[in-house]
Tab-separated table of C-alpha atoms in Angstrom:
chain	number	residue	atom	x	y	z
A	282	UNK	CA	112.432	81.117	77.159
A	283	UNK	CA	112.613	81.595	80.718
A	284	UNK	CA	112.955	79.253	82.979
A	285	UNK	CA	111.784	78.782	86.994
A	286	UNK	CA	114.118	81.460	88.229
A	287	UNK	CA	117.228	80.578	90.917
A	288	UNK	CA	117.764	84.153	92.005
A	289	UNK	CA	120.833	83.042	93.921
A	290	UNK	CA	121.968	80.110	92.243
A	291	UNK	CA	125.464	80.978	90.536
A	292	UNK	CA	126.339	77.522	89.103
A	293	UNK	CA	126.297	77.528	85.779
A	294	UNK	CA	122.625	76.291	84.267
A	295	UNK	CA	121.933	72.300	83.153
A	296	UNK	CA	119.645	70.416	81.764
A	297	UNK	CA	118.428	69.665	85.398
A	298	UNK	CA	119.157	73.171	86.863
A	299	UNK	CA	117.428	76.422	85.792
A	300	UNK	CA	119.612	78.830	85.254
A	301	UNK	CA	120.222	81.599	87.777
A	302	UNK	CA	118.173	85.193	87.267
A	303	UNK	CA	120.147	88.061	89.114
A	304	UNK	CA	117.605	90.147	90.802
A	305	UNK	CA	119.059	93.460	88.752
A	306	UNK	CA	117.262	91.745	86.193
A	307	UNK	CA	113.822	90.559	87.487
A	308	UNK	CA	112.245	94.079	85.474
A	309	UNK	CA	108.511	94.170	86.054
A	310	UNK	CA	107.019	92.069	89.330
A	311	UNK	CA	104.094	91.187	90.475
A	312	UNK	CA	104.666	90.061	93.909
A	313	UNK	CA	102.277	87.870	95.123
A	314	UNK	CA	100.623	85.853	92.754
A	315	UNK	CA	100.056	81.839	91.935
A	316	UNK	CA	99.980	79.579	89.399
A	317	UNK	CA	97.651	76.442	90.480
A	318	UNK	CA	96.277	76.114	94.237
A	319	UNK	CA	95.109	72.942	94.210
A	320	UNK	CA	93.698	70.738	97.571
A	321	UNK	CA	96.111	67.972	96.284
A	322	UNK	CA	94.274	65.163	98.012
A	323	UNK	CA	91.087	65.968	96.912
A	324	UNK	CA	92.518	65.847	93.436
A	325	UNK	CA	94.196	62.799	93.580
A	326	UNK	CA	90.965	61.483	94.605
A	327	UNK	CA	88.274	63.277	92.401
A	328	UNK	CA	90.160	62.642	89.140
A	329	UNK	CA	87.064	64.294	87.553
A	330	UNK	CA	87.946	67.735	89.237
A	331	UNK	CA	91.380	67.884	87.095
A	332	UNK	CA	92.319	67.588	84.027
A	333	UNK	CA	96.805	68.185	83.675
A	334	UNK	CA	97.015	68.922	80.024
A	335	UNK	CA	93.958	71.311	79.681
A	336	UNK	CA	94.774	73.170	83.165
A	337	UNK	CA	98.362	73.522	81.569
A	338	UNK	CA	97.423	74.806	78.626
A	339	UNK	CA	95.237	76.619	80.467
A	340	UNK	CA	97.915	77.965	82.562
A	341	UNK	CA	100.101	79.128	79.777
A	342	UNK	CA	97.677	80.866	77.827
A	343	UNK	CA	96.976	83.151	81.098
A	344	UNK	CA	100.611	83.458	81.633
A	345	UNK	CA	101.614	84.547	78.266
A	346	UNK	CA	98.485	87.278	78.333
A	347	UNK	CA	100.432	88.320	81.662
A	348	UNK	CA	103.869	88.650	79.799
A	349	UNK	CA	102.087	90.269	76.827
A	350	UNK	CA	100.968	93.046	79.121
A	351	UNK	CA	104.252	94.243	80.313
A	352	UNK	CA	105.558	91.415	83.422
A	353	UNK	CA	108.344	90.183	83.567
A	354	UNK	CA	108.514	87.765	86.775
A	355	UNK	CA	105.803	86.462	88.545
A	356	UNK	CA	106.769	85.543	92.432
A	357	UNK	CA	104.267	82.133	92.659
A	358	UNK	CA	103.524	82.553	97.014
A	359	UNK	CA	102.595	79.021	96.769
A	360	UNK	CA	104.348	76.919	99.549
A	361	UNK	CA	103.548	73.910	101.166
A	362	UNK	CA	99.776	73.672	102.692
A	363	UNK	CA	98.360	75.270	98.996
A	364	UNK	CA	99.135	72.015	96.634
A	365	UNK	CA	102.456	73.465	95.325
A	366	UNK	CA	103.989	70.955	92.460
A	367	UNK	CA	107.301	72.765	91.618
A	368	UNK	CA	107.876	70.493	88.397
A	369	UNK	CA	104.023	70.790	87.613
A	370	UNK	CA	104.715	75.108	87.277
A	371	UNK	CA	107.991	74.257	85.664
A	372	UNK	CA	106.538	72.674	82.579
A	373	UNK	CA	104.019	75.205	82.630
A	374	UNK	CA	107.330	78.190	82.869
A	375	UNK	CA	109.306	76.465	79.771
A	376	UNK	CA	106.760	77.475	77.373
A	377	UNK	CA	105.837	80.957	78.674
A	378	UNK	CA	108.622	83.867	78.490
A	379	UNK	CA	108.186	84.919	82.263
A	380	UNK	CA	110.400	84.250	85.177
A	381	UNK	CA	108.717	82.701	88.138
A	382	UNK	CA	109.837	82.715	91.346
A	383	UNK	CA	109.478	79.787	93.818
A	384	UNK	CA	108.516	79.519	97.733
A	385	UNK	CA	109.100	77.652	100.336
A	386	UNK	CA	107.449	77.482	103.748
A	387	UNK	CA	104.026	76.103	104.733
A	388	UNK	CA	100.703	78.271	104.880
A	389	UNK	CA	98.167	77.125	107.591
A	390	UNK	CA	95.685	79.701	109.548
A	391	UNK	CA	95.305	77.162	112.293
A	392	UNK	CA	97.833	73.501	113.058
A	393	UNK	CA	100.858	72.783	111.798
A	394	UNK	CA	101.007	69.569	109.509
A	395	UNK	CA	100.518	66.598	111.451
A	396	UNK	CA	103.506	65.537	109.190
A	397	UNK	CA	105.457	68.526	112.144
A	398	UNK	CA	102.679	67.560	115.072
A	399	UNK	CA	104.937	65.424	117.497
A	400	UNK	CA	108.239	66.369	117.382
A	401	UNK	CA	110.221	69.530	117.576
A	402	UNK	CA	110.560	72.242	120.127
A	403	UNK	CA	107.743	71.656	122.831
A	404	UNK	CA	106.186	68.644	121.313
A	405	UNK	CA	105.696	65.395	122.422
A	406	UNK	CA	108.739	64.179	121.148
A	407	UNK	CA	110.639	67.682	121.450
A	408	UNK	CA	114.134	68.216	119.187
A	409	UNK	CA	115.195	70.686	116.596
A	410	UNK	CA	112.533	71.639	114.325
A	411	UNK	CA	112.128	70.228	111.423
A	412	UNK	CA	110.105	72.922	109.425
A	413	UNK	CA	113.358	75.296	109.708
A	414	UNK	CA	115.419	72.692	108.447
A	415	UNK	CA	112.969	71.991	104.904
A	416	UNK	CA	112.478	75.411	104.710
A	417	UNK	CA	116.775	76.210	104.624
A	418	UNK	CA	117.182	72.931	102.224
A	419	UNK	CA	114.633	74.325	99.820
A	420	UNK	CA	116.156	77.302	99.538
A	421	UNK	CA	119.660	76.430	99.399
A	422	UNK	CA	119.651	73.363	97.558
A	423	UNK	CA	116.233	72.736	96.508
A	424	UNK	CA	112.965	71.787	96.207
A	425	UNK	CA	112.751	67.778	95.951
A	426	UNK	CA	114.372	66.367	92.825
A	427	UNK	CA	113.839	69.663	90.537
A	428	UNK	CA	116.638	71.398	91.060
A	429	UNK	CA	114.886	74.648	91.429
A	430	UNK	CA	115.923	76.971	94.326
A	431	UNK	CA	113.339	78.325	96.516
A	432	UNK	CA	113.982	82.324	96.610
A	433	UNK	CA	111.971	83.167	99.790
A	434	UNK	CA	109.786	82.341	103.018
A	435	UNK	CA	106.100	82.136	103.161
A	436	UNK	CA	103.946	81.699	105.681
A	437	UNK	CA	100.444	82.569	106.800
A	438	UNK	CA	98.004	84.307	109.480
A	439	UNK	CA	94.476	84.800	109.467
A	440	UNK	CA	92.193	86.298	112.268
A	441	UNK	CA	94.250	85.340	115.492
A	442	UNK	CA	97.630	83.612	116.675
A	443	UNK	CA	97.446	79.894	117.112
A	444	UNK	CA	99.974	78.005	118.848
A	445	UNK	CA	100.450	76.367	115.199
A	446	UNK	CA	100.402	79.085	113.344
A	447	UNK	CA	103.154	80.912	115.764
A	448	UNK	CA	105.161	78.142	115.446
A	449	UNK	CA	105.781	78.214	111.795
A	450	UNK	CA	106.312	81.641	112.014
A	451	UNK	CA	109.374	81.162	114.362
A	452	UNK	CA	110.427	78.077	112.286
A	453	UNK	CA	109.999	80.360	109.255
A	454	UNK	CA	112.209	83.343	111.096
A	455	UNK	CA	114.925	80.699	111.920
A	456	UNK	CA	115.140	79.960	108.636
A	457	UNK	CA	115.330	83.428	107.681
A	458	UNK	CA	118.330	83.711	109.947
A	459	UNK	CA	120.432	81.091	108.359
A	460	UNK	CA	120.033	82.414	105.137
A	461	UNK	CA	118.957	85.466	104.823
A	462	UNK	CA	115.675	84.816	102.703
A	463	UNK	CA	112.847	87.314	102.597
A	464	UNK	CA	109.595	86.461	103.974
A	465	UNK	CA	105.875	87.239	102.578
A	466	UNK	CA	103.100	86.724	105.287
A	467	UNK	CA	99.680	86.230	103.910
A	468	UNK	CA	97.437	88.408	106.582
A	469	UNK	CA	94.238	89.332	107.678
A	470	UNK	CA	94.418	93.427	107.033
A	471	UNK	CA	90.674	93.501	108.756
A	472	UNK	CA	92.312	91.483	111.636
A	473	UNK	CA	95.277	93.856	112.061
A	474	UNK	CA	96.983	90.638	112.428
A	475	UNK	CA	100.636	91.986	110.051
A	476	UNK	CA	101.245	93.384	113.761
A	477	UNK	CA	101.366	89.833	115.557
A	478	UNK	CA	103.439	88.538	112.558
A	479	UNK	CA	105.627	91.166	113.027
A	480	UNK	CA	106.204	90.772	116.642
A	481	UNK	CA	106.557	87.025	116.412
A	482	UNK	CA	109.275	87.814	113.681
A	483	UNK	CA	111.245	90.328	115.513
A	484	UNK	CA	111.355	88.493	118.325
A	485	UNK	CA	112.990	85.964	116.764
A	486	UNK	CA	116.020	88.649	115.403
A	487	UNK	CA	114.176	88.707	112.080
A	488	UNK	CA	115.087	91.670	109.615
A	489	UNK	CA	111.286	93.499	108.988
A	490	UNK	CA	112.994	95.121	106.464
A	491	UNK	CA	113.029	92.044	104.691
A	492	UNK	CA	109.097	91.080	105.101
A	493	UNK	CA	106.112	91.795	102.751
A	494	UNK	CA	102.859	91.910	105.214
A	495	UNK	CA	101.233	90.427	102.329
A	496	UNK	CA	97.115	91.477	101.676
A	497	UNK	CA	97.656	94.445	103.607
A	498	UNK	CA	95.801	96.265	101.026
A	499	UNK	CA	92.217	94.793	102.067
A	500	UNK	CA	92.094	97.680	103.810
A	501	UNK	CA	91.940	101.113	104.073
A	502	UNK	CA	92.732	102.245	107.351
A	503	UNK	CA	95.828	104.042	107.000
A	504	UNK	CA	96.418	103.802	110.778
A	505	UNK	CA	97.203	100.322	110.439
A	506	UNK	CA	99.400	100.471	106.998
A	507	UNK	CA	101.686	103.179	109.322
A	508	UNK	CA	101.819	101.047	111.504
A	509	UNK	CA	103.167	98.232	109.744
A	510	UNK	CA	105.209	100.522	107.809
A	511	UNK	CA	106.894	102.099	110.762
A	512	UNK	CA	108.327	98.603	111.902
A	513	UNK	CA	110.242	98.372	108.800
A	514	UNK	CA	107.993	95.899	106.744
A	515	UNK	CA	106.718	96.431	102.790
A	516	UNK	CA	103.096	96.672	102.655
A	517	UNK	CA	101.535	94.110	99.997
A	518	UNK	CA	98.988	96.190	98.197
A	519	UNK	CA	98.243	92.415	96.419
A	520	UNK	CA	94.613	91.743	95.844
A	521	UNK	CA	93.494	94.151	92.980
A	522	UNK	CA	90.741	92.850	91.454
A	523	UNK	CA	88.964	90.887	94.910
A	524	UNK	CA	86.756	93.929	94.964
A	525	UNK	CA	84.646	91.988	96.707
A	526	UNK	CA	86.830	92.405	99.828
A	527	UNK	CA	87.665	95.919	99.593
A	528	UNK	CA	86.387	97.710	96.046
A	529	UNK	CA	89.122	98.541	93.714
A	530	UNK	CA	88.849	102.439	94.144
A	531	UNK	CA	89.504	102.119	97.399
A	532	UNK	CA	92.301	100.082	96.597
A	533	UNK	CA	93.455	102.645	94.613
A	534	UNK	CA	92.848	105.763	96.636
A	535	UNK	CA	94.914	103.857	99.442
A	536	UNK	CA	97.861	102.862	97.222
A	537	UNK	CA	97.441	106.882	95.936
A	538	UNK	CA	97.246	108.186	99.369
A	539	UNK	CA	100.340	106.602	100.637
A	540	UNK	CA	102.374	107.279	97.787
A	541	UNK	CA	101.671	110.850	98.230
A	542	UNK	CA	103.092	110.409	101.656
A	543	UNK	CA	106.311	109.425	99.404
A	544	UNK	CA	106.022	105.757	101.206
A	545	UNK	CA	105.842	104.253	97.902
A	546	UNK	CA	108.973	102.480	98.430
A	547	UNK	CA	107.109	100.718	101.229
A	548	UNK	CA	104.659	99.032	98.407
A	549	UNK	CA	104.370	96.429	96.349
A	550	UNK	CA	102.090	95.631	93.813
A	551	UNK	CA	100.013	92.294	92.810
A	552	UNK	CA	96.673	90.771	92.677
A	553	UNK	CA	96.780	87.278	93.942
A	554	UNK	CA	95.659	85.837	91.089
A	555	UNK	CA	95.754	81.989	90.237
A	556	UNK	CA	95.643	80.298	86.873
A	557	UNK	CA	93.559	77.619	88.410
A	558	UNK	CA	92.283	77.743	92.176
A	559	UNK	CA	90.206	74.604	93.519
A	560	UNK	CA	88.115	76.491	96.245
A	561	UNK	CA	85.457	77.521	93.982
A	562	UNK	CA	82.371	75.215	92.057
A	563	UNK	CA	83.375	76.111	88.201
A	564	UNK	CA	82.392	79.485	87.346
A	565	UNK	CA	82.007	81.144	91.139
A	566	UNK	CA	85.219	82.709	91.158
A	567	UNK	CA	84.045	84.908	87.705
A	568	UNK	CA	81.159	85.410	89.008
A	569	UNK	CA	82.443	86.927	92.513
A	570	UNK	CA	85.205	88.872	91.707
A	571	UNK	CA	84.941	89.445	87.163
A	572	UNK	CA	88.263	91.599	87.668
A	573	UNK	CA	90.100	89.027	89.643
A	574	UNK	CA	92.350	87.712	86.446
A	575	UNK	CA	95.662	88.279	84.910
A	576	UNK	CA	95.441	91.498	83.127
A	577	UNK	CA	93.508	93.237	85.400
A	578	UNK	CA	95.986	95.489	86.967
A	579	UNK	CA	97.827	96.412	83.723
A	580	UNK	CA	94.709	96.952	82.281
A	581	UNK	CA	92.874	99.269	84.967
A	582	UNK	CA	94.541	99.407	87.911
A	583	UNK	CA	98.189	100.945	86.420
A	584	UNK	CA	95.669	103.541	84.472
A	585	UNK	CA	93.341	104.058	87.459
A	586	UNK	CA	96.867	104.668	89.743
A	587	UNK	CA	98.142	107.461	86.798
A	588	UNK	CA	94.574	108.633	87.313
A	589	UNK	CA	94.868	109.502	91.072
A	590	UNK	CA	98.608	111.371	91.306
A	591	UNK	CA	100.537	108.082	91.066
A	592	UNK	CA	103.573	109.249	89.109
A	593	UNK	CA	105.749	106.595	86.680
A	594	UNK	CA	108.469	106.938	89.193
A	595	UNK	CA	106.779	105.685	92.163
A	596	UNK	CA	104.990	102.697	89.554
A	597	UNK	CA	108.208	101.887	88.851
A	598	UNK	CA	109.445	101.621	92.364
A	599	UNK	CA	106.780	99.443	93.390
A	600	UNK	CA	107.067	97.601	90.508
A	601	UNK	CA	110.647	97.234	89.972
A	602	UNK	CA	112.814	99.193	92.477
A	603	UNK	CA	110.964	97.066	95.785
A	604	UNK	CA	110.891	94.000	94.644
A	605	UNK	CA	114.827	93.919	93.448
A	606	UNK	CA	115.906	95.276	96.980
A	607	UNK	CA	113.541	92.722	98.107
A	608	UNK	CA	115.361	89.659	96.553
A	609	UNK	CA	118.935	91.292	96.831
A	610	UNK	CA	119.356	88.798	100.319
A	611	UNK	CA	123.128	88.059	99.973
A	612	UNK	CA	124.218	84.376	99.456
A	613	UNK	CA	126.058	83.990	102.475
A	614	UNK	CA	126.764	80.345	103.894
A	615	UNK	CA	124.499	78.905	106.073
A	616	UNK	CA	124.674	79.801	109.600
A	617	UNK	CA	123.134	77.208	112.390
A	618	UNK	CA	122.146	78.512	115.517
A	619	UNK	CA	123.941	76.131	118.299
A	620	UNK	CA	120.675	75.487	120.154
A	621	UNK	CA	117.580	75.418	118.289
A	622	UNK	CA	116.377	76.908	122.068
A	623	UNK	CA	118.707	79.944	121.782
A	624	UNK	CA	116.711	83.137	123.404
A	625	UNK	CA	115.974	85.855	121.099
A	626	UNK	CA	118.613	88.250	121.781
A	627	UNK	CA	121.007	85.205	120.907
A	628	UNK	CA	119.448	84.726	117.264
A	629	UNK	CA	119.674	88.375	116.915
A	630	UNK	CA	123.313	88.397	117.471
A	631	UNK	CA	123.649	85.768	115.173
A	632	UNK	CA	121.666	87.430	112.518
A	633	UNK	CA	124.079	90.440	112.704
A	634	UNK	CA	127.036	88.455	112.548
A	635	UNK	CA	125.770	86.612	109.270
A	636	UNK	CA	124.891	89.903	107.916
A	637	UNK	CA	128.353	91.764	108.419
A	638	UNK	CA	127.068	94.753	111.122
């Protein structure tokens, strides 16, 4: 069986540490996807709402349909702010042949934590920040007490920048810098708002080469997908089977369109799936989106790509080819800036030192 994947991790494996997958050998990805999103405090207080053993079993059962089908490695975007339980997916991962590929970060569309409120840069309190320093732990030494590596950065923005929400994007850029971990930024596609992540990244020093603008396939304006493209980024074509969004042969004719272009290694491929989401009353989320589940794009949306000039080369460069070069970050020692108020050109030098140019 597979085990929660350390892409980067080249101890040898233990009974307390997974063992390390290289990213050569990650095969098949879907690269945006989750395993539970839970409101952990509402479930800690509505007992009723959760049940562990049934939503595991549950969670397997979906997870080996998804290996059945052809995956290989599931990247789980589930970071701090969406209920993630690293151990909780663990025991779910040693009973299902998949790799799965942990986050760190911290998802909000509005405030930081008010665990982050009062101190770091410009707070009441001021200092270094402390999100940049979680977020480097977790991915070089790990999450909590699991001994599973986070792999890469996640972090979130919806319909405009918020003071908050720009602040965990520099914290998250920072952190980027010191390792050299990729980042996926959930977006708004209809809110053009992979632009303002981008600039807020970049103006850190941050790589854009090494970003996934994730849900930038909610749309179809092709405009917007250049634009993103043209600053370096992947495009996450990621929510196949949320038709109710953007329909799913629009989805397809987008994808289609900009492979055609030859820009398909500038995509990558997922639906944002969850074995078990708390959002929804039971039942909604079937009823809302039918094709929102773990087969789906194997099923129809591989056949319906073929269908509109996709060729098994490009497939496999979104599928494969992307995500490898996306996870191929070199393990290079951890680089602090000397001032966590070091101007942007500054953190770009340092980048550029860390990386060798």
């Amino acid at each position: 069986m597979r085990r929660k994947a350390n892409i980067h991790d080249h101890r040898p494996p233990g009974p307390d540490r997974p063992r390390p997958v290289p990213a050569d050998d990650l095969g098949t990805v879907l690269m945006h996807e989750h395993v539970f999103v839970l409101s952990e405090e509402f479930r800690q207080n509505l007992p009723e709402t959760w049940d562990e053993r049934q939503r595991g079993d549950d969670a397997v059962t979906r997870l080996k349909a998804l290996a059945a089908a052809g995956v290989t490695t599931l990247v789980d975007a589930t970071c701090i702010g969406l209920g993630r339980n690293v151990a909780r997916v663990a025991e779910v991962n040693e009973q299902v042949d998949l790799n799965i590929i942990a986050a760190t970060g911290i998802y909000t569309v509005a405030d930081v934590p008010d665990y982050f409120r009062y101190h770091g840069p410009g707070t009441l309190l001021d200092g270094a920040e402390g999100m940049t320093e979680l977020f480097v732990r977790e991915l070089s030494e790990g999450i909590a007490d699991t001994g599973i590596r986070a792999a890469f950065l996640k972090c979130a923005i919806e319909d405009r920048l918020t003071p908050g929400v720009e602040r965990v994007l520099r914290a998250v850029a920072q952190a980027h810098l010191r390792t050299g971990a990729p980042i996926t930024v959930h977006t708004n596609a209809v809110a053009r708002t992979g632009l303002a992540a981008q600039e807020i990244l970049r103006s850190e020093g941050a790589d854009l080469g090494a970003v996934v603008i994730g849900h930038s396939g909610d749309t179809a304006d092709l405009g917007y997908l250049h634009e993103l493209i043209d600053n370096g980024s992947y495009v996450g074509m990621d929510r196949f089977g949320l038709d109710i969004l953007l329909p799913g042969d629009q989805r397809v004719a987008t994808v289609a369109a900009l492979a055609r272009e030859g820009l398909a290694e500038r995509m990558v491929l997922s639906h944002d799936a969850s074995c078990h989401v708390d959002w929804f009353p039971p039942g909604v989320r079937e009823q809302i989106a039918p094709n929102w589940h773990h087969t789906h794009p194997h099923d129809q949306v591989l056949p319906a790509l073929r269908q509109a000039g996709v060729t098994e080369q490009q497939l496999t460069t979104m599928l494969v080819g992307n995500p490898r070069r996306y996870f191929s970050w070199p393990p290079r020692p951890e680089r602090r800036p000397a001032s966590h108020t070091l101007p942007p050109e500054a953190l770009r030098a340092t980048a550029e030192e860390a990386a060798g140019r």
